[in-house]
């Protein structure tokens, strides 16, 4: 399993790379210090799993996860963090991370976690599970702040709106009816809490779906 480490704390990241190099079933491809550097590396290097920090400048681990899910859906992501904020952990899970653990994790537990993720299982460290079960989830209906609640077709429509295509052009591009496009547009307005195409375009740019 080929791993990319993403962490802006250089000493921790390099120490982690040394630790992982002792595990026979994986290979550390590189250590990078930012989300953008990680995306650049994923564009030209076969990576199976990204091991990322949660809080980083410019691009957080969650934002990185959303970009990876859109551009490299085959790549798994695990986060290591000193932060145990339940809201952030739940947001990371909604974004699609396969594992979440503390930076205090020991070698044996980390090896167990990586093997679970490699086999398609989700890993949560004991202290993270405790926090998740201690604080109940808040069920809400407010507008979303990321891409997790959008369908694949809604994301396609959003991208085309961001290219300034009108409804008829989008319908032709997707081989669907004008009414279908209008339905997707209305759903985007409702889910994202915006009132016009400009709001949709701003959201698309913020989440890397448009230039």
Coordinates of C-alpha atoms in Angstrom, one line a residue:
X1 CA 0.0 0.0 0.0
X2 CA 1.5 3.3 -1.1
X3 CA 1.0 6.2 1.4
X4 CA 1.3 9.9 1.2
X5 CA 1.7 11.9 4.4
X6 CA 0.3 15.4 4.6
X7 CA 1.2 17.5 7.6
X8 CA 2.5 21.0 8.1
X9 CA 4.4 19.9 11.2
X10 CA 7.6 18.7 9.6
X11 CA 9.2 16.9 12.5
X12 CA 6.1 15.0 13.3
X13 CA 5.6 14.1 9.6
X14 CA 9.1 12.9 9.1
X15 CA 9.0 10.9 12.4
X16 CA 5.8 9.3 11.2
X17 CA 7.4 8.4 7.9
X18 CA 10.2 6.6 9.7
X19 CA 7.7 4.7 11.8
X20 CA 5.6 3.7 8.8
X21 CA 8.7 2.5 6.9
X22 CA 9.0 -0.2 9.5
X23 CA 5.7 -1.8 8.4
X24 CA 6.3 -4.3 5.7
X25 CA 2.9 -4.0 4.0
X26 CA 3.2 -0.4 3.0
X27 CA 5.5 2.2 1.4
X28 CA 5.7 5.9 2.2
X29 CA 5.9 7.6 -1.2
X30 CA 6.4 11.2 0.1
X31 CA 5.8 13.7 2.9
X32 CA 4.2 17.0 1.9
X33 CA 3.3 20.0 4.0
X34 CA 0.0 21.2 2.4
X35 CA -3.2 20.1 0.8
X36 CA -2.3 21.6 -2.5
X37 CA 1.0 19.8 -2.6
X38 CA -0.9 16.6 -1.8
X39 CA -3.3 17.1 -4.8
X40 CA -0.3 17.9 -7.1
X41 CA 1.3 14.6 -6.0
X42 CA -1.9 12.6 -6.4
X43 CA -2.2 13.9 -10.0
X44 CA 1.0 12.1 -11.1
X45 CA 1.8 9.4 -8.6
X46 CA -0.1 6.2 -7.7
X47 CA -1.2 6.6 -4.1
X48 CA -3.5 4.2 -2.1
X49 CA -3.9 6.1 1.1
X50 CA -3.4 9.7 2.3
X51 CA -2.5 10.1 5.9
X52 CA -3.4 13.7 6.7
X53 CA -3.5 16.2 9.5
X54 CA -6.9 17.8 10.2
X55 CA -5.9 21.4 10.8
X56 CA -3.5 22.9 8.2
X57 CA -3.2 26.4 6.8
X58 CA -4.6 27.3 3.4
X59 CA -6.5 24.0 3.1
X60 CA -7.8 21.9 6.0
X61 CA -7.8 18.1 6.1
X62 CA -11.5 18.1 5.5
X63 CA -11.2 20.4 2.4
X64 CA -8.5 18.1 1.1
X65 CA -10.7 15.1 1.6
X66 CA -13.5 16.7 -0.4
X67 CA -11.1 17.4 -3.3
X68 CA -9.8 13.9 -3.1
X69 CA -13.3 12.4 -3.2
X70 CA -14.1 14.4 -6.3
X71 CA -10.8 14.0 -8.2
X72 CA -9.3 10.7 -6.9
X73 CA -12.3 8.6 -5.5
X74 CA -10.2 5.5 -5.3
X75 CA -7.8 7.0 -2.8
X76 CA -8.5 6.3 0.9
X77 CA -7.9 9.0 3.6
X78 CA -7.1 8.7 7.3
X79 CA -6.7 11.7 9.6
X80 CA -4.5 12.0 12.6
X81 CA -5.0 15.0 14.9
X82 CA -4.6 16.3 18.4
X83 CA -8.1 17.8 18.0
X84 CA -11.0 15.8 19.4
X85 CA -13.8 18.3 18.5
X86 CA -16.8 16.1 17.9
X87 CA -18.3 18.5 15.3
X88 CA -15.1 18.4 13.2
X89 CA -14.8 14.6 13.5
X90 CA -18.4 14.2 12.3
X91 CA -17.7 16.6 9.4
X92 CA -14.6 14.5 8.5
X93 CA -16.7 11.4 8.5
X94 CA -19.3 13.0 6.3
X95 CA -16.6 14.0 3.9
X96 CA -15.6 10.4 3.5
X97 CA -12.5 9.7 5.7
X98 CA -11.9 6.0 6.3
X99 CA -10.1 6.5 9.6
X100 CA -9.6 9.0 12.4
X101 CA -7.1 8.8 15.2
X102 CA -5.2 10.8 17.7
X103 CA -1.6 11.8 17.0
X104 CA -0.8 10.1 20.3
X105 CA -1.6 6.7 18.7
X106 CA 1.1 4.0 19.2
X107 CA 2.7 1.9 16.5
X108 CA 0.7 -1.2 17.0
X109 CA -2.6 0.6 17.0
X110 CA -1.6 2.6 13.9
X111 CA -0.6 -0.6 12.1
X112 CA -4.0 -2.1 13.0
X113 CA -5.8 1.0 11.7
X114 CA -4.0 1.0 8.4
X115 CA -4.6 -2.7 7.8
X116 CA -8.3 -2.1 8.5
X117 CA -8.5 0.7 6.1
X118 CA -6.6 -1.2 3.4
X119 CA -9.3 -3.9 3.7
X120 CA -12.1 -1.4 3.2
X121 CA -13.1 -1.0 6.9
X122 CA -13.5 2.2 8.9
X123 CA -11.2 2.8 11.8
X124 CA -11.9 5.0 14.8
X125 CA -9.6 5.1 17.8
X126 CA -11.1 4.3 21.2
X127 CA -11.0 7.9 22.5
X128 CA -12.6 9.2 19.3
X129 CA -15.4 6.6 19.6
X130 CA -15.9 7.7 23.2
X131 CA -16.3 11.3 22.2
X132 CA -18.7 10.5 19.4
X133 CA -20.9 8.4 21.6
X134 CA -20.7 10.8 24.5
X135 CA -22.0 13.8 22.5
X136 CA -25.2 12.9 20.6
X137 CA -25.4 14.0 17.0
X138 CA -27.5 17.1 16.3
X139 CA -30.1 16.4 13.6
X140 CA -30.7 19.5 11.6
X141 CA -32.1 20.7 8.3
X142 CA -30.0 23.9 7.8
X143 CA -28.2 24.4 4.5
X144 CA -25.0 22.5 3.9
X145 CA -21.5 23.9 3.8
X146 CA -19.8 21.2 1.7
X147 CA -20.5 18.8 -1.2
X148 CA -21.6 15.8 0.9
X149 CA -25.4 16.3 0.4
X150 CA -25.3 16.8 -3.4
X151 CA -25.9 14.0 -5.8
X152 CA -23.5 13.3 -8.6
X153 CA -25.9 14.8 -11.1
X154 CA -26.4 17.9 -9.0
X155 CA -22.6 18.4 -8.9
X156 CA -22.5 18.0 -12.7
X157 CA -25.1 20.7 -13.1
X158 CA -23.3 22.9 -10.6
X159 CA -20.1 22.6 -12.6
X160 CA -21.9 23.6 -15.8
X161 CA -23.6 26.5 -14.2
X162 CA -20.2 27.7 -13.0
X163 CA -19.1 27.6 -16.7
X164 CA -22.0 30.1 -17.3
X165 CA -24.0 27.7 -19.4
X166 CA -27.8 28.4 -19.5
X167 CA -30.5 25.8 -18.8
X168 CA -30.9 24.8 -22.5
X169 CA -27.2 24.4 -22.9
X170 CA -26.9 22.2 -19.8
X171 CA -29.9 20.1 -20.9
X172 CA -28.2 19.5 -24.3
X173 CA -24.8 18.7 -22.7
X174 CA -26.3 16.2 -20.2
X175 CA -28.9 14.8 -22.7
X176 CA -31.8 15.5 -20.3
X177 CA -34.9 17.7 -20.5
X178 CA -35.0 21.4 -19.6
X179 CA -37.4 20.6 -16.8
X180 CA -34.9 18.1 -15.3
X181 CA -32.2 20.8 -15.3
X182 CA -34.6 23.3 -13.6
X183 CA -35.4 20.7 -10.9
X184 CA -31.7 20.2 -10.2
X185 CA -31.1 24.0 -10.2
X186 CA -34.0 24.4 -7.6
X187 CA -32.5 21.6 -5.5
X188 CA -29.1 23.3 -5.5
X189 CA -30.7 26.6 -4.5
X190 CA -32.4 24.9 -1.6
X191 CA -29.5 22.7 -0.4
X192 CA -26.9 25.4 -0.6
X193 CA -29.1 28.3 0.7
X194 CA -28.4 30.6 -2.3
X195 CA -30.9 32.6 -4.3
X196 CA -29.3 33.0 -7.7
X197 CA -26.7 31.6 -10.2
X198 CA -24.0 33.9 -8.8
X199 CA -24.4 32.2 -5.4
X200 CA -24.0 28.8 -7.0
X201 CA -20.9 30.0 -8.9
X202 CA -19.3 31.3 -5.7
X203 CA -20.0 28.0 -4.0
X204 CA -18.5 26.1 -7.0
X205 CA -15.3 28.2 -6.9
X206 CA -14.9 27.8 -3.1
X207 CA -15.1 24.0 -3.5
X208 CA -12.8 23.6 -6.4
X209 CA -15.5 22.9 -9.0
X210 CA -14.7 26.0 -11.1
X211 CA -11.9 28.3 -12.1

